[in-house]
């Protein structure tokens, strides 16, 4: 969940990329006590500079999905019907990738933010 963060931060038009947890029902998950969420990142972007399609194409290029448990699975979360259609068109043919409506995104602990920048 740390690896893609710098990749997206370098993408022109991305205003913010943070890591966290999403896709589950549990409230206020943490890294040490995550039950049903997936580690992920939230990418906020200027749609006049970079498109949702470009964000997903970048994700597709840097992701290597494989079968795993819920915490580490590969997933794309969409916010509306238009994003769902775009996600299905771009990554729908990838094995081991879930496409789901976004639920709540919980920001990960500070020690996980920009982790690779500190190495």
PDB file of C-alpha atoms in Angstrom:
ATOM      1  CA  UNK A   1       0.000   0.000   0.000  1.00  0.00           C
ATOM      2  CA  UNK A   2       3.022   2.234   0.202  1.00  0.00           C
ATOM      3  CA  UNK A   3       4.429   1.485  -3.254  1.00  0.00           C
ATOM      4  CA  UNK A   4       1.867   3.250  -5.459  1.00  0.00           C
ATOM      5  CA  UNK A   5       1.656   6.388  -3.314  1.00  0.00           C
ATOM      6  CA  UNK A   6       4.786   8.089  -4.736  1.00  0.00           C
ATOM      7  CA  UNK A   7       3.799   7.026  -8.257  1.00  0.00           C
ATOM      8  CA  UNK A   8       0.489   8.844  -8.010  1.00  0.00           C
ATOM      9  CA  UNK A   9       1.952  11.854  -6.227  1.00  0.00           C
ATOM     10  CA  UNK A  10       4.241  12.380  -9.235  1.00  0.00           C
ATOM     11  CA  UNK A  11       1.358  12.266 -11.706  1.00  0.00           C
ATOM     12  CA  UNK A  12       0.563  15.753 -13.019  1.00  0.00           C
ATOM     13  CA  UNK A  13      -2.880  16.781 -11.783  1.00  0.00           C
ATOM     14  CA  UNK A  14      -2.864  14.648  -8.620  1.00  0.00           C
ATOM     15  CA  UNK A  15      -3.466  16.988  -5.712  1.00  0.00           C
ATOM     16  CA  UNK A  16      -3.202  14.460  -2.879  1.00  0.00           C
ATOM     17  CA  UNK A  17      -2.575  10.761  -2.401  1.00  0.00           C
ATOM     18  CA  UNK A  18      -2.903   9.215   1.050  1.00  0.00           C
ATOM     19  CA  UNK A  19      -2.913   5.628   2.261  1.00  0.00           C
ATOM     20  CA  UNK A  20      -5.640   4.095   4.343  1.00  0.00           C
ATOM     21  CA  UNK A  21      -8.276   1.431   4.659  1.00  0.00           C
ATOM     22  CA  UNK A  22     -11.552   0.935   2.782  1.00  0.00           C
ATOM     23  CA  UNK A  23     -14.032  -1.611   1.519  1.00  0.00           C
ATOM     24  CA  UNK A  24     -15.180  -2.982   4.856  1.00  0.00           C
ATOM     25  CA  UNK A  25     -17.856  -2.408   7.454  1.00  0.00           C
ATOM     26  CA  UNK A  26     -15.654  -2.130  10.537  1.00  0.00           C
ATOM     27  CA  UNK A  27     -15.424   1.417  11.940  1.00  0.00           C
ATOM     28  CA  UNK A  28     -12.061   3.094  12.575  1.00  0.00           C
ATOM     29  CA  UNK A  29      -9.776   0.254  11.448  1.00  0.00           C
ATOM     30  CA  UNK A  30      -6.067   0.412  12.166  1.00  0.00           C
ATOM     31  CA  UNK A  31      -3.110  -1.411  10.665  1.00  0.00           C
ATOM     32  CA  UNK A  32      -2.834  -3.697  13.677  1.00  0.00           C
ATOM     33  CA  UNK A  33      -6.576  -4.291  14.055  1.00  0.00           C
ATOM     34  CA  UNK A  34      -8.026  -4.533  10.578  1.00  0.00           C
ATOM     35  CA  UNK A  35     -10.728  -7.151  10.149  1.00  0.00           C
ATOM     36  CA  UNK A  36     -12.592  -6.611   6.886  1.00  0.00           C
ATOM     37  CA  UNK A  37     -10.968  -3.668   5.108  1.00  0.00           C
ATOM     38  CA  UNK A  38      -8.480  -3.478   2.270  1.00  0.00           C
ATOM     39  CA  UNK A  39      -5.285  -1.458   2.409  1.00  0.00           C
ATOM     40  CA  UNK A  40      -5.598   1.224  -0.204  1.00  0.00           C
ATOM     41  CA  UNK A  41      -4.974   4.801  -1.172  1.00  0.00           C
ATOM     42  CA  UNK A  42      -7.160   7.751  -1.915  1.00  0.00           C
ATOM     43  CA  UNK A  43      -6.168   9.770  -4.973  1.00  0.00           C
ATOM     44  CA  UNK A  44      -7.603  13.285  -5.218  1.00  0.00           C
ATOM     45  CA  UNK A  45      -7.049  14.932  -8.582  1.00  0.00           C
ATOM     46  CA  UNK A  46      -7.912  17.925 -10.715  1.00  0.00           C
ATOM     47  CA  UNK A  47     -10.193  16.490 -13.407  1.00  0.00           C
ATOM     48  CA  UNK A  48      -9.265  19.390 -15.702  1.00  0.00           C
ATOM     49  CA  UNK A  49      -5.642  18.216 -15.668  1.00  0.00           C
ATOM     50  CA  UNK A  50      -5.816  14.434 -15.355  1.00  0.00           C
ATOM     51  CA  UNK A  51      -8.777  12.133 -15.951  1.00  0.00           C
ATOM     52  CA  UNK A  52     -10.133   9.220 -13.967  1.00  0.00           C
ATOM     53  CA  UNK A  53      -9.222   7.097 -16.989  1.00  0.00           C
ATOM     54  CA  UNK A  54      -5.586   8.203 -16.762  1.00  0.00           C
ATOM     55  CA  UNK A  55      -5.525   7.469 -13.028  1.00  0.00           C
ATOM     56  CA  UNK A  56      -6.823   3.946 -13.685  1.00  0.00           C
ATOM     57  CA  UNK A  57      -4.415   3.387 -16.578  1.00  0.00           C
ATOM     58  CA  UNK A  58      -1.563   4.323 -14.230  1.00  0.00           C
ATOM     59  CA  UNK A  59      -2.928   1.955 -11.582  1.00  0.00           C
ATOM     60  CA  UNK A  60      -3.212  -0.840 -14.123  1.00  0.00           C
ATOM     61  CA  UNK A  61       0.384  -0.293 -15.262  1.00  0.00           C
ATOM     62  CA  UNK A  62       1.848  -0.500 -11.743  1.00  0.00           C
ATOM     63  CA  UNK A  63      -0.395  -3.209 -10.244  1.00  0.00           C
ATOM     64  CA  UNK A  64       0.267  -6.944 -10.261  1.00  0.00           C
ATOM     65  CA  UNK A  65      -2.909  -8.529  -8.905  1.00  0.00           C
ATOM     66  CA  UNK A  66      -2.756 -11.988  -7.401  1.00  0.00           C
ATOM     67  CA  UNK A  67      -5.138 -14.020  -5.264  1.00  0.00           C
ATOM     68  CA  UNK A  68      -4.784 -13.016  -1.625  1.00  0.00           C
ATOM     69  CA  UNK A  69      -6.769 -12.182   1.478  1.00  0.00           C
ATOM     70  CA  UNK A  70      -9.045  -9.184   1.832  1.00  0.00           C
ATOM     71  CA  UNK A  71      -6.433  -6.941   3.455  1.00  0.00           C
ATOM     72  CA  UNK A  72      -4.035  -7.128   0.514  1.00  0.00           C
ATOM     73  CA  UNK A  73      -6.380  -7.677  -2.434  1.00  0.00           C
ATOM     74  CA  UNK A  74      -6.319  -5.561  -5.592  1.00  0.00           C
ATOM     75  CA  UNK A  75      -9.456  -3.471  -5.903  1.00  0.00           C
ATOM     76  CA  UNK A  76     -10.768  -0.369  -7.609  1.00  0.00           C
ATOM     77  CA  UNK A  77     -13.422   1.608  -5.789  1.00  0.00           C
ATOM     78  CA  UNK A  78     -15.750   3.914  -7.690  1.00  0.00           C
ATOM     79  CA  UNK A  79     -17.849   6.871  -6.495  1.00  0.00           C
ATOM     80  CA  UNK A  80     -20.593   6.943  -9.141  1.00  0.00           C
ATOM     81  CA  UNK A  81     -22.022   5.107 -12.164  1.00  0.00           C
ATOM     82  CA  UNK A  82     -19.745   6.919 -14.619  1.00  0.00           C
ATOM     83  CA  UNK A  83     -16.633   5.880 -12.674  1.00  0.00           C
ATOM     84  CA  UNK A  84     -17.949   2.331 -12.430  1.00  0.00           C
ATOM     85  CA  UNK A  85     -18.339   2.117 -16.221  1.00  0.00           C
ATOM     86  CA  UNK A  86     -14.840   3.523 -16.724  1.00  0.00           C
ATOM     87  CA  UNK A  87     -13.351   1.127 -14.159  1.00  0.00           C
ATOM     88  CA  UNK A  88     -15.032  -1.881 -15.750  1.00  0.00           C
ATOM     89  CA  UNK A  89     -13.828  -0.808 -19.209  1.00  0.00           C
ATOM     90  CA  UNK A  90     -10.212  -0.311 -18.106  1.00  0.00           C
ATOM     91  CA  UNK A  91      -9.583  -2.963 -15.438  1.00  0.00           C
ATOM     92  CA  UNK A  92     -12.586  -5.257 -15.771  1.00  0.00           C
ATOM     93  CA  UNK A  93     -10.572  -7.779 -17.784  1.00  0.00           C
ATOM     94  CA  UNK A  94      -7.882  -8.129 -15.099  1.00  0.00           C
ATOM     95  CA  UNK A  95      -7.914 -11.316 -13.020  1.00  0.00           C
ATOM     96  CA  UNK A  96      -8.025 -10.980  -9.240  1.00  0.00           C
ATOM     97  CA  UNK A  97      -9.239  -7.360  -9.284  1.00  0.00           C
ATOM     98  CA  UNK A  98     -12.426  -6.407  -7.466  1.00  0.00           C
ATOM     99  CA  UNK A  99     -14.466  -3.405  -8.622  1.00  0.00           C
ATOM    100  CA  UNK A 100     -16.771  -2.042  -5.916  1.00  0.00           C
ATOM    101  CA  UNK A 101     -18.547   1.120  -4.830  1.00  0.00           C
ATOM    102  CA  UNK A 102     -16.465   3.073  -2.349  1.00  0.00           C
ATOM    103  CA  UNK A 103     -17.643   2.960   1.194  1.00  0.00           C
ATOM    104  CA  UNK A 104     -15.879   5.054   3.755  1.00  0.00           C
ATOM    105  CA  UNK A 105     -12.137   5.652   3.488  1.00  0.00           C
ATOM    106  CA  UNK A 106     -10.206   5.688   6.760  1.00  0.00           C
ATOM    107  CA  UNK A 107      -6.867   7.454   6.762  1.00  0.00           C
ATOM    108  CA  UNK A 108      -4.004   5.192   7.859  1.00  0.00           C
ATOM    109  CA  UNK A 109      -1.799   6.068  10.790  1.00  0.00           C
ATOM    110  CA  UNK A 110       0.747   8.822  10.194  1.00  0.00           C
ATOM    111  CA  UNK A 111       3.665   6.365  10.217  1.00  0.00           C
ATOM    112  CA  UNK A 112       2.264   4.845   7.012  1.00  0.00           C
ATOM    113  CA  UNK A 113       1.861   8.132   5.114  1.00  0.00           C
ATOM    114  CA  UNK A 114       4.664   8.763   2.612  1.00  0.00           C
ATOM    115  CA  UNK A 115       6.518   5.799   4.093  1.00  0.00           C
ATOM    116  CA  UNK A 116       8.796   5.224   1.101  1.00  0.00           C
ATOM    117  CA  UNK A 117       9.856   8.885   1.117  1.00  0.00           C
ATOM    118  CA  UNK A 118      11.546   8.238   4.468  1.00  0.00           C
ATOM    119  CA  UNK A 119      13.676   5.284   3.355  1.00  0.00           C
TER     120      UNK A 119
END
